[in-house]
Every structure is written in structure tokens, then in C-alpha cells.
Tab-separated table of C-alpha atoms in Angstrom:
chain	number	residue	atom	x	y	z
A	15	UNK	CA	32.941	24.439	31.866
A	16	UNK	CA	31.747	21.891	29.176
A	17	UNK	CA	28.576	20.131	29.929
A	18	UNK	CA	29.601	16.586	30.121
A	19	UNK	CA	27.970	13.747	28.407
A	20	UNK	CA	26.257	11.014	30.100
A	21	UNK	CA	27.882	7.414	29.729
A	22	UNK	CA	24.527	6.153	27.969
A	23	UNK	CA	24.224	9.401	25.323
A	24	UNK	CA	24.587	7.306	22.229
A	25	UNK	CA	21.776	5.214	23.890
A	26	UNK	CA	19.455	7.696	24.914
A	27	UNK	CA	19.812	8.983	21.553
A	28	UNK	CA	19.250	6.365	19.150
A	29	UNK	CA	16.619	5.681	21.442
A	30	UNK	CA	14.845	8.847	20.921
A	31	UNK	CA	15.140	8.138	16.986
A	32	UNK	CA	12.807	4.806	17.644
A	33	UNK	CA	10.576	6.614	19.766
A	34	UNK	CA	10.180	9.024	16.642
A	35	UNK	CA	9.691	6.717	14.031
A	36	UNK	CA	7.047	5.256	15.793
A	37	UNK	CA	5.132	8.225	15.994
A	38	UNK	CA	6.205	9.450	12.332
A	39	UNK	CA	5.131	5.864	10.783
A	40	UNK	CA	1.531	6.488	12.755
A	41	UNK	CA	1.044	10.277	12.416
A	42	UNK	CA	3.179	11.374	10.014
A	43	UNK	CA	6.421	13.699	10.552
A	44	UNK	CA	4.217	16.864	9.827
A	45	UNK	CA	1.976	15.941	12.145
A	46	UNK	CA	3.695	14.777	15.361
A	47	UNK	CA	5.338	17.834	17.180
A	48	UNK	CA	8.567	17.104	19.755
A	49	UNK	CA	5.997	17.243	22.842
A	50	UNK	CA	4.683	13.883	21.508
A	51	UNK	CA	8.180	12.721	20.949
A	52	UNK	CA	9.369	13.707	24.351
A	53	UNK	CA	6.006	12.364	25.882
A	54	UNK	CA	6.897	8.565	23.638
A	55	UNK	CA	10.026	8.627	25.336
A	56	UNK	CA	9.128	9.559	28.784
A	57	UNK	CA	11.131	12.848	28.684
A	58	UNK	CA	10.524	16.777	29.082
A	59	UNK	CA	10.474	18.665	25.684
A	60	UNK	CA	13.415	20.414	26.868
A	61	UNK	CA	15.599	17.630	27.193
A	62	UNK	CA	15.350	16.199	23.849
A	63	UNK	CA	17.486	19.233	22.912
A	64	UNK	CA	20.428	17.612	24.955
A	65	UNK	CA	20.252	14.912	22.424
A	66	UNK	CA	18.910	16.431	19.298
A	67	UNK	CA	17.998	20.183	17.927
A	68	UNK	CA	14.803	19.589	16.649
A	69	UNK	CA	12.166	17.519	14.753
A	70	UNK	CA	14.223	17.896	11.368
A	71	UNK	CA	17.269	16.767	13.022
A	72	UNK	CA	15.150	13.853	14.704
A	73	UNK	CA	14.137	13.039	10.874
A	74	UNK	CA	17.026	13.486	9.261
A	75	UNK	CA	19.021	11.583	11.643
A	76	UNK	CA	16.640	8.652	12.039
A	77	UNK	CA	16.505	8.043	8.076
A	78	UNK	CA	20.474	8.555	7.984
A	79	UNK	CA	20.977	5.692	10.037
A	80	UNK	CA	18.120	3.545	8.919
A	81	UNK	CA	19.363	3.590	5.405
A	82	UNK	CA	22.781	3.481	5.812
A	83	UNK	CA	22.547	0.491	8.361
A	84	UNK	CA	20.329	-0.945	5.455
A	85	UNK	CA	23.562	-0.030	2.837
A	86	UNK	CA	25.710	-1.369	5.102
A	87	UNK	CA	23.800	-4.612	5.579
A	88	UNK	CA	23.203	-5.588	1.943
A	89	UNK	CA	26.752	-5.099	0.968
A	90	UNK	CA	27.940	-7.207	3.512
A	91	UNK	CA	25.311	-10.143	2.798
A	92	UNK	CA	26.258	-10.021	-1.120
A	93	UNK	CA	29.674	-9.834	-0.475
A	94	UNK	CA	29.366	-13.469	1.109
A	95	UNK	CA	27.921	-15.017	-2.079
A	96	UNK	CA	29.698	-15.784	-5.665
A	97	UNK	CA	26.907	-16.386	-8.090
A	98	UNK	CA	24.669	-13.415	-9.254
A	99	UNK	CA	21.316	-15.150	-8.437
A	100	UNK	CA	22.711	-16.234	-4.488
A	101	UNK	CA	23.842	-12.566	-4.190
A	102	UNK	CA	20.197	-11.552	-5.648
A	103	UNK	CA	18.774	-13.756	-3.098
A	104	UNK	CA	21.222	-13.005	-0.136
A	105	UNK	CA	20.004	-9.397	-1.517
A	106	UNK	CA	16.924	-10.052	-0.988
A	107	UNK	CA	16.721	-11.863	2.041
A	108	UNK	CA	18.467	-8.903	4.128
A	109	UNK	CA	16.401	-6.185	2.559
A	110	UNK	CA	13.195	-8.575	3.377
A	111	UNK	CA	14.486	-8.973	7.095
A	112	UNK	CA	14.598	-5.325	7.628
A	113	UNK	CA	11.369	-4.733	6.612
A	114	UNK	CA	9.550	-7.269	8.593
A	115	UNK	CA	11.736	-6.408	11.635
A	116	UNK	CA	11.445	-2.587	11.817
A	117	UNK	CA	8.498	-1.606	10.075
A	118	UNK	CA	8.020	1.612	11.659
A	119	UNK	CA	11.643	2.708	10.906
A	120	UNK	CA	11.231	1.931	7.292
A	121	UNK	CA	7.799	3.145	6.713
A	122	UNK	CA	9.509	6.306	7.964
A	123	UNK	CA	12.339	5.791	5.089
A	124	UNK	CA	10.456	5.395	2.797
A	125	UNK	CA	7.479	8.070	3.013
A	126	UNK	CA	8.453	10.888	5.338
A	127	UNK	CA	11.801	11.847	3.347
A	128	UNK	CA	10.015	14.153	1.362
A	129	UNK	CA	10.035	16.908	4.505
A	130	UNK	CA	13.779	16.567	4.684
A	131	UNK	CA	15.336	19.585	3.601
A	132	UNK	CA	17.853	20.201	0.289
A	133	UNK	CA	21.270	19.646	1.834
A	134	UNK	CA	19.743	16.426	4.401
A	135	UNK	CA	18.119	14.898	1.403
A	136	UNK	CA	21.103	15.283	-0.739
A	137	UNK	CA	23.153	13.377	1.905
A	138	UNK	CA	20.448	10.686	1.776
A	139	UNK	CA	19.939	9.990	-1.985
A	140	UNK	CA	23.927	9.465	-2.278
A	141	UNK	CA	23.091	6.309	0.238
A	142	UNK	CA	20.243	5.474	-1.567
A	143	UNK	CA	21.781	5.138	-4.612
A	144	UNK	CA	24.629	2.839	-2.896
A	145	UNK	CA	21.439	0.688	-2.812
A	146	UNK	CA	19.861	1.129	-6.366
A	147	UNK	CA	23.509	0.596	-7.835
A	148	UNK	CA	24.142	-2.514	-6.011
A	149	UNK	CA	20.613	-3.766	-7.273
A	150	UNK	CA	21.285	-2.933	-10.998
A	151	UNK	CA	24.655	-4.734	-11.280
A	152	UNK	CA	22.885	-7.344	-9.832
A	153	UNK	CA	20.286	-7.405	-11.728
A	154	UNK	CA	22.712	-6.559	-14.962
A	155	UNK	CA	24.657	-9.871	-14.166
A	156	UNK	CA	21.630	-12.427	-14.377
A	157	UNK	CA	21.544	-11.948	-18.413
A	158	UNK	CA	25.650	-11.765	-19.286
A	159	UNK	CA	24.580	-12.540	-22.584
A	160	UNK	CA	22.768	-9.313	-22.745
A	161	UNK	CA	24.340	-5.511	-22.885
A	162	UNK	CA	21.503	-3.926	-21.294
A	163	UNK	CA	20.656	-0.723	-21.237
A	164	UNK	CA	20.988	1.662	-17.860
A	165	UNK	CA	17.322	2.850	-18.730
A	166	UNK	CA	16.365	-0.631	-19.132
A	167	UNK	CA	18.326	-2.120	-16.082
A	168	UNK	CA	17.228	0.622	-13.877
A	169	UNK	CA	13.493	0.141	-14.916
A	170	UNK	CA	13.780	-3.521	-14.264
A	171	UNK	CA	15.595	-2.446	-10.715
A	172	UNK	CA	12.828	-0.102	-9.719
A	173	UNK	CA	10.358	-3.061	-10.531
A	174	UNK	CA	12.185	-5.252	-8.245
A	175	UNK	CA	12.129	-2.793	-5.386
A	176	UNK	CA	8.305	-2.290	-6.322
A	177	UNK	CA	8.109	-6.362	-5.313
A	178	UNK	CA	10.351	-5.662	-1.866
A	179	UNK	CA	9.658	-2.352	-0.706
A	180	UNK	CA	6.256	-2.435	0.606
A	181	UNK	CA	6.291	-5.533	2.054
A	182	UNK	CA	5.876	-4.340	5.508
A	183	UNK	CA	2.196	-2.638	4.788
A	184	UNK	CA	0.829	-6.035	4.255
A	185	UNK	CA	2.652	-8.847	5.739
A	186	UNK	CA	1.885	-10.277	8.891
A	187	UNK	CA	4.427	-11.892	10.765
A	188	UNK	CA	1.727	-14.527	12.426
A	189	UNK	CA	0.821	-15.782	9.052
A	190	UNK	CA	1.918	-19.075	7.119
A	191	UNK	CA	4.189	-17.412	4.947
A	192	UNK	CA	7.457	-16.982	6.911
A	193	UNK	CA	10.383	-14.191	5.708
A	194	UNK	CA	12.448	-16.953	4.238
A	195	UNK	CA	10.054	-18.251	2.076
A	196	UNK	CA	8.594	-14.682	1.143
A	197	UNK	CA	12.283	-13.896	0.962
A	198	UNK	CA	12.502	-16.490	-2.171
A	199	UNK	CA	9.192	-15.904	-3.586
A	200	UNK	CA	10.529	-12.832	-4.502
A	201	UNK	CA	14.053	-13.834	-5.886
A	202	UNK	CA	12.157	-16.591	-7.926
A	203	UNK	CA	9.312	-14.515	-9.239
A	204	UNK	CA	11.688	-11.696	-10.346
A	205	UNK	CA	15.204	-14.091	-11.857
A	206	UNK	CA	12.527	-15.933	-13.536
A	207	UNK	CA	10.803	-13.632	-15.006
A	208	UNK	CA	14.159	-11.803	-16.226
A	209	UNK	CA	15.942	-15.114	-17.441
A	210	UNK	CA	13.614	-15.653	-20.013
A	211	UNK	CA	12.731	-11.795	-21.491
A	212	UNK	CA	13.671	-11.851	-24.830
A	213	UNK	CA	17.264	-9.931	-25.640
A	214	UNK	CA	15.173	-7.396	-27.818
A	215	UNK	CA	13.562	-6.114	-24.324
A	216	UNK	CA	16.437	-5.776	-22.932
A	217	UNK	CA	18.879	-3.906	-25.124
């Protein structure tokens, strides 16, 4: 007979990811084994194979739903604005929020993907990119009276995530300078800067 699954599996599972990316933000994935997973969540070793197959899966699984819940998240906050700068900012803002709310989950994202393997990091990047994209056309649609170029763009995209990305090493939530505010910093530095590079730059 099947073994049956218990009515709070989804739970226990996604559970199991935090856990993990606790311990994989601290020690790093190479260094935390599945006895220190199954010790975070107050389990026996053997039973986190009820809800996962091993550390890899644990990775691969916890940056698969970190980063599409991220995709998913941005899309639906730009998709509530009209102009290009509020959908920067509305950009912005959610990518900000994310950072500063789970910064264990996207420390994870953001420096442990290197141990997934070929085929889990392939399924990755094709999210990540959903991101990138959604930041150049963005990005492309501050200067319509420019034809950028996609090397250009993309550099000036990959700046912008250099200003949002890291956020979460340094920013303390108890200081003066609250997400919203950061949040706009951001958007302002970056649209200003932009808005006034000469076409030449650009093209």
C-alpha cells in the first residue's frame, strides 16, 4: 500500500527549506550536512527523506521557490503601475522588501547556487532571467529617445542590481533609514543618473 501523506506535508516541507537556508546563509551549503538540517528542524536525519532526497534537493528546491516567488512578485507589482519610472520604483520596492524580510533565503540565492548541479541550475537561470529581462525593458523605457544597445542596457541593468542586491549584508532594520525610503534612494539615485547620460553612452 502507498504511504500516505500527512495533511501538513506541504508545511513540513517548505518548512524544512527555511530551516536550511538558515544554516546555508551561516555555514555555507558545503558545509552544513542534513544532520544539522534535521537537528534545525527538530527532526531525525531519516525523516527529512520523507520530505526531501537530499541536501541538493534541499538546495535546489529552496532557491526554486525563493526566486520564482521573487519572479512572481515583481511582475505582479509592475504590472500595477503605467509609467516606466513608477514600475522602476514599484520594481524596486518589492525586490527591496524581499531582501530585508528574508535575508537568509536570499543570501542563499544569491551565493550558494554555484553547488547546484547542470540540469537544477539550468532550471534556475531561465527564472533568473524572467528577472534581468523585466529589469532591462525597464530600464530601456526611461530614455525612449534612445535605441540602446542590449550590451549597454544589460550593463546598466547589472549596475542596478549591483545597487539592490546586497542590500541585506548591510542594512539594519533598527536603523533610521526605513525600506521605503531606501526603497527610493535607490530608484532616484539610479533614474537620475540614467536620465541625464548623454545619448552617445548609450547607443
Amino acid at each position: 500500500m502507498a504511504r500516505t501523506r500527512a495533511l501538513d506535508y506541504e508545511d513540513r516541507k517548505k518548512d524544512i527549506l527555511k530551516a536550511a537556508a538558515v544554516l546555508f546563509a551561516r555555514k555555507g551549503y558545503s558545509e552544513t550536512l542534513l544532520e544539522d538540517i534535521a537537528e534545525q528542524c527538530g527532526m531525525k536525519k531519516s525523516s527529512l527523506y520523507h520530505y526531501h532526497r537530499s541536501k541538493h534537493a534541499i538546495l535546489h528546491s529552496l532557491i526554486s521557490w525563493k526566486i520564482e516567488d521573487l519572479a512572481w512578485k515583481v511582475e505582479a507589482a509592475v504590472e500595477q503601475e503605467q509609467s516606466a519610472e513608477k514600475k522602476l520604483r514599484a520594481f524596486t520596492q518589492t525586490l527591496v522588501s524581499e531582501y530585508i524580510r528574508v535575508p537568509e533565503e536570499v543570501t542563499v540565492l544569491l551565493t550558494q547556487m554555484r553547488y547546484l548541479n547542470r540540469p537544477a541550475m539550468r532550471s534556475v537561470i531561465v527564472i533568473q532571467e524572467r528577472i534581468i529581462n523585466r529589469a532591462v525593458i525597464l530600464i530601456q523605457a526611461l530614455r525612449p529617445d534612445v535605441e540602446m544597445t542590449r550590451k549597454k542596457v544589460t550593463a546598466l541593468a547589472m549596475m542596478y542590481f549591483g545597487m539592490t542586491n546586497w542590500i541585506h549584508v548591510w542594512y539594519k532594520p533598527s536603523g533610521s533609514i526605513k525600506p521605503a525610503d531606501l526603497s527610493a534612494l535607490i530608484v532616484d539615485t539610479f533614474v537620475n543618473g540614467v536620465q541625464h547620460l548623454p545619448v552617445e553612452q548609450l547607443n
